[in-house]
N, CA and C of each residue as an Amber inpcrd file, in Angstrom:
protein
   351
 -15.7220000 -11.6860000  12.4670000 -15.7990000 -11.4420000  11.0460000
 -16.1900000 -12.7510000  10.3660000 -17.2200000 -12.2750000   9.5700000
 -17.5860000 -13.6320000   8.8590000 -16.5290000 -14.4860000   7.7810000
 -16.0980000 -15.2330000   7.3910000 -15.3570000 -15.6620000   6.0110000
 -16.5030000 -15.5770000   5.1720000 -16.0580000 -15.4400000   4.0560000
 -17.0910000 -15.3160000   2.7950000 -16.0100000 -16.1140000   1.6820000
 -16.5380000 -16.3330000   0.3060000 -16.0320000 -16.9270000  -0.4100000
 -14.9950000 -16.4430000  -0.8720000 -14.4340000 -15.3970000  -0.7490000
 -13.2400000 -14.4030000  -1.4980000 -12.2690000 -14.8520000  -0.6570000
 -12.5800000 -15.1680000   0.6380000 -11.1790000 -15.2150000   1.4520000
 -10.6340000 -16.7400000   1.5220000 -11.5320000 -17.7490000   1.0280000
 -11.3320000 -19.1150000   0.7270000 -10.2170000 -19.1610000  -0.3390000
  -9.2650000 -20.4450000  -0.5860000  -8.4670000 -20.9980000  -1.8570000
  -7.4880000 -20.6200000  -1.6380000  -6.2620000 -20.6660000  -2.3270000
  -4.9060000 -20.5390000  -2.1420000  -4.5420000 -19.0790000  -2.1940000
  -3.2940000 -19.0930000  -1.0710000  -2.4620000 -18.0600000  -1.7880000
  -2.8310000 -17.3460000  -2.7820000  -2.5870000 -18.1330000  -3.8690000
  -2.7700000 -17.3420000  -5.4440000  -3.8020000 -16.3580000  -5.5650000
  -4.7890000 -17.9610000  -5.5490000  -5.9720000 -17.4510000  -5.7660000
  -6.9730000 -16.2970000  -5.0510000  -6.4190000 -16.3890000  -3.8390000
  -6.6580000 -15.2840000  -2.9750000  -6.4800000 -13.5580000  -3.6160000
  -4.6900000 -13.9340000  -3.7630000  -3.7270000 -12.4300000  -4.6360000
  -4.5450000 -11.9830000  -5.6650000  -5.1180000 -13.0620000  -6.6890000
  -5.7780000 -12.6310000  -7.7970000  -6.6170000 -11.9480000  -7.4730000
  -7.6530000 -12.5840000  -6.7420000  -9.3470000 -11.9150000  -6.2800000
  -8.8290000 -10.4680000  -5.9110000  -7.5590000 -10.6610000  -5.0350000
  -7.6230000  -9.2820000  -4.1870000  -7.2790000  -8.3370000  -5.4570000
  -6.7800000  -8.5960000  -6.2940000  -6.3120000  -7.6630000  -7.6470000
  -7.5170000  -7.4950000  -8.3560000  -7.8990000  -8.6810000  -8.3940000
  -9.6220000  -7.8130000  -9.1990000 -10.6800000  -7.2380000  -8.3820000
 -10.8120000  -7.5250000  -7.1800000 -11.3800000  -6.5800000  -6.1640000
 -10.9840000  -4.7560000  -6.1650000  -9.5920000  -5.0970000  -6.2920000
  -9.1730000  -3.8260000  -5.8110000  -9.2200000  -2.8800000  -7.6040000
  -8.8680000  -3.6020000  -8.7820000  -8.7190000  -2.8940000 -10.1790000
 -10.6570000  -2.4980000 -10.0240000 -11.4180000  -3.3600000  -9.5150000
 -13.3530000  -2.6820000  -9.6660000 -12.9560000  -2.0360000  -8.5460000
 -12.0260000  -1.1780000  -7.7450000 -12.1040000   0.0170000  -6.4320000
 -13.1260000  -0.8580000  -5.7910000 -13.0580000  -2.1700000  -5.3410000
 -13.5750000  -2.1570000  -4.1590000 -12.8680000  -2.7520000  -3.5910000
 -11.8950000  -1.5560000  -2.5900000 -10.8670000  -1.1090000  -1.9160000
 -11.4320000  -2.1590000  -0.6900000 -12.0500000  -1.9010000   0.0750000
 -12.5610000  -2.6260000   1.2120000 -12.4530000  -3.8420000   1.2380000
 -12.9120000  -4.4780000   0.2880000 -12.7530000  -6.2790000  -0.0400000
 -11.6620000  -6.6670000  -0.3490000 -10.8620000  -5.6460000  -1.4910000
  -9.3980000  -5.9470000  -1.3800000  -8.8120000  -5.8740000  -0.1170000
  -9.1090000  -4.6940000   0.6200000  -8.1520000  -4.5680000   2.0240000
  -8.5810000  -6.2830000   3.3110000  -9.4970000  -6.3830000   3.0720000
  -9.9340000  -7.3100000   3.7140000  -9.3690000  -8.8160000   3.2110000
  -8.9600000  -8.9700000   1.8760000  -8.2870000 -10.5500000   1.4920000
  -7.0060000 -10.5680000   1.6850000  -6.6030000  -9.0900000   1.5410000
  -4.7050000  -8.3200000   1.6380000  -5.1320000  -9.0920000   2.8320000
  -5.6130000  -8.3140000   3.7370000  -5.2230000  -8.3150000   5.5110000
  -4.8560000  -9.9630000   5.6470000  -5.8190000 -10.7250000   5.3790000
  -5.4280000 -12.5460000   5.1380000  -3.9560000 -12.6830000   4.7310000
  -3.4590000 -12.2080000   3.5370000  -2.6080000 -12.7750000   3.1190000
  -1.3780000 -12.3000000   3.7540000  -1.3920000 -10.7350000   4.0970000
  -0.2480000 -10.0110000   4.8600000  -0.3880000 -10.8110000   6.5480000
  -1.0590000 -11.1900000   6.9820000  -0.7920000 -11.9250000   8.3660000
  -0.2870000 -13.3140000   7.9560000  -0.5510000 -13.9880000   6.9000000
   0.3480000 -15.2240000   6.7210000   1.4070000 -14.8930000   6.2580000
   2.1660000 -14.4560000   5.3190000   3.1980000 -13.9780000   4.7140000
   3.8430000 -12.4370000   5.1250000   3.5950000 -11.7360000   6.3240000
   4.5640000 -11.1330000   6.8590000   5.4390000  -9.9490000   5.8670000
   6.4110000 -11.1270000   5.8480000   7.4600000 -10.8130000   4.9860000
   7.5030000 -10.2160000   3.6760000   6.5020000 -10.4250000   2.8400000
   5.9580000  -9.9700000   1.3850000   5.5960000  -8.7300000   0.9650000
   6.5460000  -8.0060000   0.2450000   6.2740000  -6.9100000   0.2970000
   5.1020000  -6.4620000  -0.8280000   4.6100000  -7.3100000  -1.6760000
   3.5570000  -6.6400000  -2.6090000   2.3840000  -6.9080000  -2.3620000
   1.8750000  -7.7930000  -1.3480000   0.4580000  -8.1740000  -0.7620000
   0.1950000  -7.1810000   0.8000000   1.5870000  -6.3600000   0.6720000
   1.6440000  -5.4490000   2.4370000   1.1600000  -3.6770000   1.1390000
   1.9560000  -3.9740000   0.2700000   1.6790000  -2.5240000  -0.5670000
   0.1920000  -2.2680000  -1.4040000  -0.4680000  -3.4990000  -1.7710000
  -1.4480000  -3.5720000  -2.1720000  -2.5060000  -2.9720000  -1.3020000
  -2.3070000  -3.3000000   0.0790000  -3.1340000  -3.6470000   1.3860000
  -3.3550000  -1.9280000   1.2960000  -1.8670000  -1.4700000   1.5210000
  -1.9740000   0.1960000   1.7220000  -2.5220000   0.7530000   0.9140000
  -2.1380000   0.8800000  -0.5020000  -2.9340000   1.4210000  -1.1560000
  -4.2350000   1.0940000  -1.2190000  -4.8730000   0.1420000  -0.7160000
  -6.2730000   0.0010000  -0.8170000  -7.1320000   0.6570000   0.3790000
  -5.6690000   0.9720000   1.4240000  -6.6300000   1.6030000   2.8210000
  -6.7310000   2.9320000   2.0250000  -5.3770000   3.3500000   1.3170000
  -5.4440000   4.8060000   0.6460000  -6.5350000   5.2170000   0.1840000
  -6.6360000   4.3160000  -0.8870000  -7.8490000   5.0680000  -2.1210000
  -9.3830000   4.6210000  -1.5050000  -9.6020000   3.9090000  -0.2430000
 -11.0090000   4.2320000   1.0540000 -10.8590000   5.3150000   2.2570000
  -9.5340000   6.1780000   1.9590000  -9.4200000   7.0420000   3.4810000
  -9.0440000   6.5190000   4.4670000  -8.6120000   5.5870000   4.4360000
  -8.0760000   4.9880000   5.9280000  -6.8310000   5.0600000   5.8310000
  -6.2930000   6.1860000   5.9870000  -4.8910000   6.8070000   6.2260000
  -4.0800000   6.4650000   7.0300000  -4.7050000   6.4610000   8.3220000
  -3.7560000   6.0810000   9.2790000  -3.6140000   4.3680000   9.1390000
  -4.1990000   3.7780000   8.8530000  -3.9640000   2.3740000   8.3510000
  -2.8970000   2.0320000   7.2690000  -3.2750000   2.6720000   6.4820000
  -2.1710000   2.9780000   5.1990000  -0.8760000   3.3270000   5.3260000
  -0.6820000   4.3940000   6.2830000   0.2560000   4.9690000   6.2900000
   1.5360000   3.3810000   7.4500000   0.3030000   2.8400000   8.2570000
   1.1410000   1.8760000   9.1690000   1.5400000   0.3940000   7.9100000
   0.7490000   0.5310000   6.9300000   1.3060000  -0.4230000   6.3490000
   2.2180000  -0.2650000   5.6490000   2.6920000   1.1400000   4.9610000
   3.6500000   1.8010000   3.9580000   4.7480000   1.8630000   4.5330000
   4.9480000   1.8100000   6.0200000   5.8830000   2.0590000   7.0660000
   6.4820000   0.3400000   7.4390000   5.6970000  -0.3920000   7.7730000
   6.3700000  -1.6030000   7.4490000   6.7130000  -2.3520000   6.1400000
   6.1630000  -1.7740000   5.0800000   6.9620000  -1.8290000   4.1460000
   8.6160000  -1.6910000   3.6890000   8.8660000  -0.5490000   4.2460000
   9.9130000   0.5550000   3.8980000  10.8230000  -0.1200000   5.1560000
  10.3490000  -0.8810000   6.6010000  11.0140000  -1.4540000   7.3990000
  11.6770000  -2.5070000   6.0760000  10.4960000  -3.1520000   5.5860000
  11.4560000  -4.5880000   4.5570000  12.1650000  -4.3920000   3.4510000
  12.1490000  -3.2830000   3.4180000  12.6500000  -2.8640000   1.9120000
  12.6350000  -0.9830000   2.0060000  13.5600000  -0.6640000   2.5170000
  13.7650000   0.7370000   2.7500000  13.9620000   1.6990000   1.5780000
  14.4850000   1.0110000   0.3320000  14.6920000   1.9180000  -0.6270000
  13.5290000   1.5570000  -1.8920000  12.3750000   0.7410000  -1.1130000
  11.5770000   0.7080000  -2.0630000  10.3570000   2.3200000  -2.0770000
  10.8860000   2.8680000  -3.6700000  10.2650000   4.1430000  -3.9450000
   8.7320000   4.3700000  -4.3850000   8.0510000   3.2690000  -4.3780000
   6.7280000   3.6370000  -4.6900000   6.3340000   3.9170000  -2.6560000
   6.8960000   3.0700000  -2.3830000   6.2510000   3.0960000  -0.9990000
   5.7380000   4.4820000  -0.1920000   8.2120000   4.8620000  -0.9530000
   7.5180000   6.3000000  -0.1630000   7.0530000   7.2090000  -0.8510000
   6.6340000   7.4870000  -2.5200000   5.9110000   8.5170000  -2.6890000
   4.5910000   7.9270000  -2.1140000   3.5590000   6.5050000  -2.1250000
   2.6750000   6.6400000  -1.3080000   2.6610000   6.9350000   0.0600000
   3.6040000   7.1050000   0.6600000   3.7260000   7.6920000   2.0070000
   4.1150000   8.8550000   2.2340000   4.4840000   9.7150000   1.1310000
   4.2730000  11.2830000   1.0380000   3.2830000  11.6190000   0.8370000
   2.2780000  11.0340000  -0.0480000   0.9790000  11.3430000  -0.5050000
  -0.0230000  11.1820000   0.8550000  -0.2710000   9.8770000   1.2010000
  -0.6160000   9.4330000   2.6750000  -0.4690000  10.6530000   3.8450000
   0.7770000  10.8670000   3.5620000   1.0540000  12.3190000   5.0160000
   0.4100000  13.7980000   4.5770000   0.6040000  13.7810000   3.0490000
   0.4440000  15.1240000   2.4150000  -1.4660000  15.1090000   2.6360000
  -2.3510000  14.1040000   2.7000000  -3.1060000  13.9920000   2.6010000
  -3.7400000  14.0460000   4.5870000  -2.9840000  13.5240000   5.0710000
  -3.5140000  14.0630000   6.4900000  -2.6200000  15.7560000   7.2030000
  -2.2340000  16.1910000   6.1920000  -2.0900000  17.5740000   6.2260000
  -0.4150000  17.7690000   7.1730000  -0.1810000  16.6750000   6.8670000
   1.5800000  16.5300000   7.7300000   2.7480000  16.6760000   6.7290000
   2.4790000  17.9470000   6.1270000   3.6710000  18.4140000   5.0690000
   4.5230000  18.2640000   5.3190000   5.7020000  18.5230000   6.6820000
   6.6290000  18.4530000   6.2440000   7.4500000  17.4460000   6.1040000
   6.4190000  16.0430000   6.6890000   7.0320000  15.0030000   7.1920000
   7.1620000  14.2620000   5.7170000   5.6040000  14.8310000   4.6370000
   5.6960000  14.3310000   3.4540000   6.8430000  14.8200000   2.7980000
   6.5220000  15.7360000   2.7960000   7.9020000  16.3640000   1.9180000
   9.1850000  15.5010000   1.5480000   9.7900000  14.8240000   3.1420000
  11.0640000  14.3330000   3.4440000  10.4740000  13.3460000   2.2030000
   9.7780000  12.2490000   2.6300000   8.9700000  11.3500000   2.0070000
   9.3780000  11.1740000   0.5650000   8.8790000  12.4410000   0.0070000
   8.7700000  12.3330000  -1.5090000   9.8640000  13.0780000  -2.1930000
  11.0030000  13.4810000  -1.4220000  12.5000000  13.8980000  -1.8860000
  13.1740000  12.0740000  -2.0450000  13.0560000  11.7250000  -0.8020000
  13.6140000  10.3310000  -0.7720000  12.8710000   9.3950000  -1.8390000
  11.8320000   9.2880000  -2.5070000  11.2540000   8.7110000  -3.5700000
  12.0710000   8.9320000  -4.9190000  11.7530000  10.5320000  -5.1140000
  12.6820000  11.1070000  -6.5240000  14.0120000  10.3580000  -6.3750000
  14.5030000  10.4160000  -5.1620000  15.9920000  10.3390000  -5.2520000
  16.1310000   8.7540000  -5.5030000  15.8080000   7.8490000  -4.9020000
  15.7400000   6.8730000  -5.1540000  15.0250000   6.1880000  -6.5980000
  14.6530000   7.2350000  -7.3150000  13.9790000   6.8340000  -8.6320000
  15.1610000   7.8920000  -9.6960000  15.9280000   8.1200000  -9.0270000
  17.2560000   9.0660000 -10.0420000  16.4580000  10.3790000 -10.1800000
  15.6890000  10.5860000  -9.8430000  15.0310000  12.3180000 -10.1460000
  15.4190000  13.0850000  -9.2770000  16.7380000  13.7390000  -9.8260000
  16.7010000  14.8660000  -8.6820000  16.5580000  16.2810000  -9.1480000
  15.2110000  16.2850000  -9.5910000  15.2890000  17.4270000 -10.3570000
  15.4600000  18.0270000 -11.5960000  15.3610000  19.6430000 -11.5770000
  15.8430000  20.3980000 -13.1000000  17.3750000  20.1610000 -12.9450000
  17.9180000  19.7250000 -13.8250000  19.5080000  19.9670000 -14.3660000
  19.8790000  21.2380000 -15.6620000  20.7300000  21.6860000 -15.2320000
  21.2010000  22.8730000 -15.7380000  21.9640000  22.2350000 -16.9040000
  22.2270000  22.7690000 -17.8210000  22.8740000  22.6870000 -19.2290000
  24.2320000  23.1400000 -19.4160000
C-alpha cells in the first residue's frame, strides 16, 4: 500500500482528515487513515467506531461488524456500537442475532419501550 499525504502528521491531525474524509462519504479514505490510527492506539474506542461505520456506509459488513465487536470487547455497554451492530447483522440478513443487538442498545439507552399509564 502506498502512503499518500492523508496518512502523514500526527495523531490529531490524522483523526481530523479521517473526520473530514469520512463527513464528504469518502468512507474508503476514512477507513484507510482509521485503519492507521486503530493499529497504533488499539485501545481507543472512537477511532475503532469511526473505522466501522465507515466499513458500514461502503458495504463492508463483515469488516464492520469485526470492528463493532471489538469495540463492545472495550466497552460492552457502549450503545451506539450495538445498534450499529444490529443494523450491520440486520443488513447481512442475520435477524435474529440483530434483534438481540438492538434490544441491548434500547436498554442500555433507558428505552424500553411503550409504557402503560
Amino acid at each position: 500500500m502506498n502512503d499518500t499525504y492523508y496518512e502523514f502528521g500526527t495523531a490529531a491531525d490524522r483523526w481530523d482528515r479521517a473526520q473530514m474524509f469520512f463527513e464528504a462519504k469518502e468512507y474508503l479514505t476514512a477507513a484507510r487513515i482509521l485503519g492507521g490510527l486503530v493499529e497504533e492506539a488499539p485501545e481507543q474506542v472512537a477511532p475503532r467506531l469511526l473505522l466501522a461505520r465507515s466499513f458500514y456506509h461502503s458495504a463492508r459488513l463483515g469488516r464492520a461488524e469485526e470492528q463493532l465487536r471489538a469495540v463492545l470487547e472495550l466497552d460492552p455497554v457502549e450503545s451506539y456500537a450495538r445498534l450499529m451492530l444490529g443494523r450491520t447483522l440486520e443488513r447481512q440478513g442475520r435477524r435474529a442475532e440483530a434483534a438481540t443487538q438492538l434490544r441491548m442498545a434500547a436498554a442500555f439507552d433507558g428505552d424500553f419501550g411503550p409504557r402503560e399509564s
